[in-house]
Amino acid sequence: MAELANPVHQPSSFLRRYIFSQDHKVIGIQYLITAMFMGIVGGLLAMLMRIQLAWPGQNMPLLSKLFPDGMAGGVMKPEFYLSLITMHGTIMIFFVVSLALVGGFGNFLIPLQIGARDMAFPFLNMLSFWTIVPGCLIMMGSFFVEGGAAASGWTAYPPLSAVRSAVPGSNWGQTWWIVGMALFIISFTMGGLNFVTTILDQRTKGMSMMRMPLVVWALFIASVIGLLTFPALLAAAILLLFDRHFGTSFYLPSGLYFGNHLLPNKGGTPLLWQHLFWFLGHPEVYVLILPALGITLDLLPVFTRKPVFGYRMTIYCLYAIAILSMIVWGHHMYVSGMSPYVGEFFAIGTLSITLPSTIIGVNMIASLWGGSLRFPAPMLFVIGVIVFFGTGGFGGLFLGNATSDIQLHDTYFVVGHFHLMIGGITLLAAFAAVYYWFPKMFGRMMSDRLAKLHFWLTFPTFYALFLVMHYQGLAGMPRRYYAFDKYEFLSGMVKSQVHISLVAFVLGAAQFIFLFNFFWSIFRGAKAEPNPWNAATLEWTTASPPPHGNWGEELPEVHRWPYDYSVPGAASDCTPQTVPPGIAPVAM
Amino acid sequence: MEITAAAQPANWDGGVSPFGIGWSKLMMWLFIVSDGLVFAGFLAIYGFIRLASPDWPDRSRMFHLDFIALMTFTLISSSATMATAVAAAREGNRKTVLRFLLLTVLGGCAFLGMQAYEWTGLIREGAGLGSNPWGAPLFGACFFVLTGFHGSHVLSGVIVLAMTAVRSRMGMARAEGVELAGLYWHFVDLVWVFIFTLFYLI
Amino acid sequence: MENRASYRVAGKCLAITVWLIGLGVIASGSRRWLPSLASEHGAGIDVMIRFTMAAAGAMILTGHMVLGFFLWRFGSQNKISFRLASHRMERAWSVAAVLVMAVVAEGGVLVLGMPVWAKVFASAAPSSALTVEVTTEQFAWNVRYAGPDGKFGRTSPQLISLDNPLGVDPKDDSAKDDIVDLNIIHVVVNRPVKVRLRSKDVIHSFFLPNLRVKQDSMPGMTIDLWFVPNKTGTFELACAELCGFGHYEMRGILIVMTPEDFEKWLLEKKNG
Ligand code: HEA
Ligand code: HEA
Ligand code: CUA
Ligand SMILES: [Cu+2]
């Protein structure tokens, strides 16, 4: 590469180049690898949970070495199971999916796809990564503090999370949880500021907003949602910390009675936390799914050789989802004791969010229509996303409807719904994205064979696993139960638990194929061509991996939208964004 | 860049900043919005609690409103000195910048001092995070958390301003740096106006 | 493309999988999953759930069929058959999607859901209702009836002790005839039941799967709910909100009796 016009020199020391790097590409990869590591942790926690659910009280002497308290004598204690679900949910949502999709691909893709040399504020970017690392360590470390990790669910409802004697995990574990979450919020606020500024300010010449790839659009809107809603949780978490350690009672009413003691608190209400938590918690799920849908919509044209269906409509729908997502948080609280009239308002609002979502769903399916489909591994995962979006989303119809949610709230129906959504869609999209952009990251291809094996072991198993949970939920099976042997009406369910767990083990094991493929291909993968998928977006016009500063002396200039595939009269079936109108017609 | 240019669609076409400002200022604005939302969150919580508590104390009995007014006045005057410093920085008048930055820092410190005085007074009379001799105990919690959170912002503002002053003394501060510090300071003052109104007056 | 043949195979495999999934969802969804019904308003909730199942089932089936068809059909063509849909076509599809969804989702909640919801949550219990106070604690249900005078004795958290788990004020006369019980609720068939739900420590949730009743008990609040059991028998009461390590074994029992049996039980309770 020629000397850069900008005086951005590649730092030479290993430390500055790979560890404390300010290069968005390195930071993106750092995020991804951290997410993979946390994914293993979160997945192993899930496996422990599945062991307990299928074979309650199983003796596992090996584990008692790692968790001498929670697994004393090799048998899992109920409170340890609660710690497991809490940390599984928290880690998966905040430290796996958020890190991979927003931190990882957001950082890697945004500057490359809008033609910038880096993020607006590279130092802040590095800082945001190095804030999340202690967050991860604190979360995992909380398993080893007195009382074990937080045990009040990822939703941390007080009084369970506020009164230290309410549950063992509410001892120091809960405090560590709050600190970890605070670090996460601070890190993502820094990242979000960077994303929004970069997208608004650093687009290269000709890259108007309506020429941005949909994944950048999705990341942009997701960052805006995040910036608007994370502050509420930060405020709420600070108050929870005060309630726990400094004697305030924001969330604690008078007359609480624990273990033969009357607590001195007065005046607060636990409902306050629920409102604040879900004001963040609900939009957060869209923060995660929008990038996943953006990735899907971005990959579809590459593997159908025709533009996406309804580009503009999709963007309007992203906006609509962003706005609606902030006024529907109450659908998690239909039976919490808030006013029933408010409940009905939230039901109508929640169901209106299905309207833009359906348009996006229809657009994804219609994008296949008339195309010339190709099926390398990323495309398989993309199809998986569409299927999950259908089933998981229609599950939302039952839950959003306050009347049926009376029966389904806090049952496995909810667990099934959100695993398809927040687990399935986001993970499949992340896998698709890794397989697709891997050549850009490392200049090598991942093994397509192993990737396909990974798909066929992941997609059907994931679907089977979490579809069954919907039916268990219809039968009334409550979630967050350590065991189901105490109830007669659940006796029919106990058997299916074993099947579910066996499927879950296959699913968990299959992920190691992916991990192996990833790390093996970094060093041994076949060398990639500069544009292996024949794609039109900007990142494929530079070298793989791109040099420091992304582009040579001059920034590229953009002349068309990102989906000019099969343009009539063009030389090839893919016209990159940088091709001027004189050479190939602009045919949007 | 002129302001009129911002209206033209060409500004969104890439290659230029659509708002005609640099990214650092844009980012400062965005940061202020999200920090403002943290305060909005706290104030919303405060509103919720207040509506839910029957025995909200009578503020005129527990606060000396004339003293609070003096605090408010100090803080707002420091906004004015800050504005002068920013204007001077644009003109490149280093001496005035330094002088008015120091005045602003002084104003901020005075405010913090008065807040500390007010706090000690209230604490001596028995108020605290979990107690309040004048009625609903949550009043104490809200008061100390909210004004404390604001105070910590003032403190960090003072530190930023002091650093800017030192840098401008050494000739390292750019006009934009002073301007950004100024934006933050005005924001902190503006938040106080809300707290003052919602907490002490209404 | 040299890989065309392999893409054709992949497209067909995927298409068949997607079709099978669609059919599988419908086949398993058509089984009876809901626990047997034992309350009046529960019928309305079941109608709501069945309607959504039918509508979502139809959409899932259609979606999977269409998706599978596209995979099958377009997985084997070398050239695209058309490039851009017209803006009009895009708009038309969006409007169609929105209309279908609006009818299914909003229509469902407004027409079928709202009346049931209003009856369950936004209406007062009839005056003939039997009032039961249920106070939750880690990990038990404290049940109390007002007794013949129809009045509950005053309670105060200050008076709670091991022998007085509810903190009933012994000086209050209306407390004398109160009947207390643990984890077992007795009610009368076809007579409305009004539950006054309170909590001593954390949030629990009063969940009667067969009666389609679920309501969180919130410390600091007294929440009233009512329902009409319309089958005699013994039904399980589960706690549906995470409340601590005993959450999974916080089991209660609801016994729905004939009026005669209930009177007999009351007598026994008073004498015993
Ligand atoms: C990424 C995450 C994600 C997404 C996108 C969604 C999307 C939706 N969610 Fe979900 N939800 C969660 C994650 C998510 N949810 C989580 C994590 C929880 C549990 C939290 C907890 O308690 O722990 C939860 C819980 C939850 C509840 C609370 C349940 C309860 O506790 O009682 C409700 C209630 O209204 C709800 C509703 C909805 C609705 C209406 C949508 C809608 O946006 C869905 C709209 C989508 C569609 C309507 C699909 C359209 C698709 C097509 C048209 C394509 C069709 C194609 C084929 C069939 C092939 N969700
Ligand atoms: C993203 C979210 C996510 C994901 C992926 C998963 C994955 C899994 N979860 Fe999930 N789960 C939650 C989020 C998630 N979960 C949440 C929020 C809760 C609620 C907690 C609460 O109640 O408080 C929950 C609760 C929950 C329960 C209910 C517990 C209860 O209520 O008692 C169960 C029960 O079986 C379960 C099982 C599983 C299983 C078997 C998997 C398997 O799919 C796991 C297999 C492992 C993987 C698929 C991970 C592989 C990933 C990588 C290796 C990283 C890849 C990285 C890149 C691509 C960069 N989970
Ligand atoms: Cu009580 Cu769960
Ligand atoms: Cu939600």
Coordinates of C-alpha atoms and ligand atoms in Angstrom, one line a residue, chain C residues 204 239 241 243 247 250, ligand 3:
Chain C
H204 CA -44.6 -13.9 44.4
C239 CA -45.8 -19.6 42.4
E241 CA -42.6 -15.2 40.1
C243 CA -38.9 -15.5 44.9
H247 CA -39.6 -20.8 44.4
M250 CA -44.0 -23.1 46.9
Ligands
CUA3 CU1 -43.0 -17.6 45.7 CU2 -42.0 -17.9 43.7

